[in-house]
């Protein structure tokens, strides 16, 4: 079976309930549908977890073998580095290549970022301390000052909570068609 890419989407027929009783029946169907979705997603998570455990078990000996192979090649090459790198830092062979390269420069200190910032401030080296500016949205919402181009928005969203077979201690919401 070949899966073709979607190039057009059309709206499907929707049976709209006409009474409160039919709306109640639809809620029941919705609950059963969501239960089925939740069960499939739960099974998927379990299978993924099992596959990860199995993959890690299968990877462990291969990773160990790979590490030994790299170490063996390094042990061969490192004492011969001067002669191997006369023409280039990369040695091309029929089955691949190996060599040496310089890593990009990095800042390496024995201090945490907080300790380093405090040290720079004490030493009058504040040009090496970055200040991140960002909008304080919580304060804007609390004060709601009239500012051109800033709106304080609140939406009236429709929600559905069908009775489901599986009870959850927490409500998980999934937006299906947020505009």
CSV table of C-alpha atoms in Angstrom, one decimal:
chain,number,residue,atom,x,y,z
A,1,UNK,CA,0.0,0.0,0.0
A,2,UNK,CA,1.5,3.3,-1.1
A,3,UNK,CA,0.7,6.4,1.0
A,4,UNK,CA,0.4,9.5,-1.1
A,5,UNK,CA,1.1,13.0,0.3
A,6,UNK,CA,-2.0,15.1,1.1
A,7,UNK,CA,-2.5,17.9,-1.4
A,8,UNK,CA,-6.1,18.9,-0.6
A,9,UNK,CA,-8.3,18.7,2.5
A,10,UNK,CA,-12.1,19.0,2.5
A,11,UNK,CA,-14.6,19.3,5.3
A,12,UNK,CA,-16.4,16.1,6.2
A,13,UNK,CA,-20.2,15.8,7.0
A,14,UNK,CA,-20.9,16.5,10.6
A,15,UNK,CA,-24.1,15.2,12.2
A,16,UNK,CA,-25.1,18.0,14.6
A,17,UNK,CA,-27.2,17.0,17.6
A,18,UNK,CA,-30.7,18.6,17.6
A,19,UNK,CA,-31.8,17.9,21.1
A,20,UNK,CA,-30.1,17.9,24.6
A,21,UNK,CA,-30.7,14.1,24.7
A,22,UNK,CA,-28.8,13.6,21.4
A,23,UNK,CA,-26.0,15.9,22.7
A,24,UNK,CA,-25.8,13.7,25.7
A,25,UNK,CA,-25.5,10.6,23.5
A,26,UNK,CA,-22.8,12.3,21.5
A,27,UNK,CA,-20.9,13.1,24.7
A,28,UNK,CA,-21.1,9.3,25.5
A,29,UNK,CA,-19.7,8.5,22.1
A,30,UNK,CA,-17.0,11.2,22.5
A,31,UNK,CA,-16.0,9.7,25.8
A,32,UNK,CA,-15.7,6.2,24.3
A,33,UNK,CA,-13.7,7.6,21.3
A,34,UNK,CA,-11.3,9.4,23.7
A,35,UNK,CA,-10.9,6.3,25.8
A,36,UNK,CA,-9.9,4.4,22.6
A,37,UNK,CA,-7.4,7.1,21.7
A,38,UNK,CA,-6.0,7.2,25.2
A,39,UNK,CA,-5.6,3.4,25.2
A,40,UNK,CA,-3.8,3.4,21.9
A,41,UNK,CA,-1.5,6.2,23.1
A,42,UNK,CA,-0.8,4.3,26.4
A,43,UNK,CA,0.1,1.1,24.5
A,44,UNK,CA,2.3,3.1,22.2
A,45,UNK,CA,4.2,4.6,25.1
A,46,UNK,CA,4.6,1.2,26.7
A,47,UNK,CA,5.9,-0.3,23.4
A,48,UNK,CA,8.3,2.6,22.9
A,49,UNK,CA,9.6,2.1,26.5
A,50,UNK,CA,10.1,-1.6,25.8
A,51,UNK,CA,11.8,-0.9,22.5
A,52,UNK,CA,14.1,1.6,24.2
A,53,UNK,CA,15.1,-0.9,26.9
A,54,UNK,CA,15.7,-3.6,24.2
A,55,UNK,CA,17.7,-1.2,22.0
A,56,UNK,CA,19.8,0.0,24.9
A,57,UNK,CA,20.5,-3.7,25.8
A,58,UNK,CA,21.5,-4.4,22.2
A,59,UNK,CA,23.6,-1.2,21.9
A,60,UNK,CA,25.7,-1.7,25.0
A,61,UNK,CA,28.0,-4.4,23.6
A,62,UNK,CA,28.2,-2.6,20.3
A,63,UNK,CA,29.1,0.7,21.9
A,64,UNK,CA,31.8,-1.1,24.0
A,65,UNK,CA,33.2,-2.7,20.9
A,66,UNK,CA,33.2,0.6,18.9
A,67,UNK,CA,35.0,2.3,21.8
A,68,UNK,CA,37.6,-0.4,21.8
A,69,UNK,CA,38.1,-0.1,18.1
A,70,UNK,CA,38.5,3.7,18.3
A,71,UNK,CA,41.0,3.3,21.1
A,72,UNK,CA,43.0,0.7,19.2
A,73,UNK,CA,43.2,2.9,16.1
A,74,UNK,CA,44.2,5.9,18.3
A,75,UNK,CA,46.9,3.7,20.0
A,76,UNK,CA,48.2,2.9,16.6
A,77,UNK,CA,48.1,6.4,15.2
A,78,UNK,CA,49.1,8.7,18.0
A,79,UNK,CA,52.8,7.6,18.3
A,80,UNK,CA,52.9,8.1,14.5
A,81,UNK,CA,51.1,11.4,14.4
A,82,UNK,CA,54.1,13.4,13.1
A,83,UNK,CA,54.8,11.1,10.2
A,84,UNK,CA,51.1,10.6,9.4
A,85,UNK,CA,50.3,14.3,9.3
A,86,UNK,CA,53.2,15.5,7.2
A,87,UNK,CA,50.9,16.3,4.3
A,88,UNK,CA,47.5,16.7,6.0
A,89,UNK,CA,45.8,16.3,9.3
A,90,UNK,CA,43.4,13.7,7.9
A,91,UNK,CA,44.6,10.3,6.8
A,92,UNK,CA,42.6,8.9,3.9
A,93,UNK,CA,42.5,5.1,3.6
A,94,UNK,CA,40.5,2.7,1.5
A,95,UNK,CA,38.0,1.9,4.3
A,96,UNK,CA,37.7,5.4,5.7
A,97,UNK,CA,39.7,8.1,7.3
A,98,UNK,CA,41.0,9.3,10.6
A,99,UNK,CA,43.0,12.3,11.8
A,100,UNK,CA,43.2,15.2,14.2
A,101,UNK,CA,41.4,18.5,14.3
A,102,UNK,CA,41.4,21.5,16.5
A,103,UNK,CA,38.2,22.0,18.4
A,104,UNK,CA,36.5,25.5,18.5
A,105,UNK,CA,37.7,27.7,21.3
A,106,UNK,CA,35.6,27.7,24.5
A,107,UNK,CA,35.6,29.3,27.9
A,108,UNK,CA,36.6,26.9,30.6
A,109,UNK,CA,36.5,27.8,34.3
A,110,UNK,CA,36.3,26.0,37.5
A,111,UNK,CA,33.5,28.4,38.6
A,112,UNK,CA,29.7,28.3,38.2
A,113,UNK,CA,28.1,31.0,36.1
A,114,UNK,CA,26.8,32.7,39.2
A,115,UNK,CA,30.3,32.7,40.8
A,116,UNK,CA,31.8,34.0,37.6
A,117,UNK,CA,29.2,36.8,37.2
A,118,UNK,CA,29.9,37.9,40.9
A,119,UNK,CA,33.6,37.8,40.2
A,120,UNK,CA,33.3,39.9,37.1
A,121,UNK,CA,31.1,42.5,38.9
A,122,UNK,CA,33.6,42.7,41.8
A,123,UNK,CA,36.5,43.0,39.4
A,124,UNK,CA,34.8,45.7,37.3
A,125,UNK,CA,34.6,43.5,34.3
A,126,UNK,CA,30.8,43.9,33.8
A,127,UNK,CA,31.2,44.1,30.0
A,128,UNK,CA,31.5,40.3,30.2
A,129,UNK,CA,28.1,39.9,31.9
A,130,UNK,CA,25.1,39.6,29.6
A,131,UNK,CA,21.8,41.3,30.6
A,132,UNK,CA,18.8,39.7,29.1
A,133,UNK,CA,15.9,42.1,28.5
A,134,UNK,CA,12.4,40.7,28.0
A,135,UNK,CA,8.8,41.9,28.3
A,136,UNK,CA,7.3,41.4,31.8
A,137,UNK,CA,3.9,40.0,30.6
A,138,UNK,CA,2.7,39.2,34.1
A,139,UNK,CA,3.2,42.9,35.2
A,140,UNK,CA,1.4,44.1,32.0
A,141,UNK,CA,-1.5,41.8,32.8
A,142,UNK,CA,-1.6,42.9,36.4
A,143,UNK,CA,-1.5,46.7,35.6
A,144,UNK,CA,-3.1,46.7,32.1
A,145,UNK,CA,-1.8,50.1,31.1
A,146,UNK,CA,-3.3,51.5,27.9
A,147,UNK,CA,-0.4,51.1,25.4
A,148,UNK,CA,-0.8,51.5,21.6
A,149,UNK,CA,-0.4,48.1,19.9
A,150,UNK,CA,-0.8,46.1,23.2
A,151,UNK,CA,-4.1,44.3,23.8
A,152,UNK,CA,-5.2,42.3,26.8
A,153,UNK,CA,-6.9,39.3,25.3
A,154,UNK,CA,-9.1,36.6,26.8
A,155,UNK,CA,-11.0,34.0,24.8
A,156,UNK,CA,-14.2,32.2,25.5
A,157,UNK,CA,-13.3,28.6,24.6
A,158,UNK,CA,-15.7,25.8,24.2
A,159,UNK,CA,-14.7,22.6,26.1
A,160,UNK,CA,-16.1,19.1,26.4
A,161,UNK,CA,-15.5,16.7,29.3
A,162,UNK,CA,-17.1,13.4,28.4
A,163,UNK,CA,-17.4,10.6,31.0
A,164,UNK,CA,-14.7,8.1,30.3
A,165,UNK,CA,-14.0,4.6,31.5
A,166,UNK,CA,-10.5,5.6,32.6
A,167,UNK,CA,-10.5,8.2,35.3
A,168,UNK,CA,-7.5,10.4,35.5
A,169,UNK,CA,-6.4,12.4,38.6
A,170,UNK,CA,-5.5,15.3,36.3
A,171,UNK,CA,-7.3,16.8,33.3
A,172,UNK,CA,-5.3,16.8,30.0
A,173,UNK,CA,-6.5,19.1,27.3
A,174,UNK,CA,-5.8,18.7,23.6
A,175,UNK,CA,-6.6,21.5,21.2
A,176,UNK,CA,-7.8,20.1,17.9
A,177,UNK,CA,-8.5,23.2,15.9
A,178,UNK,CA,-7.1,26.3,17.7
A,179,UNK,CA,-7.6,29.4,15.5
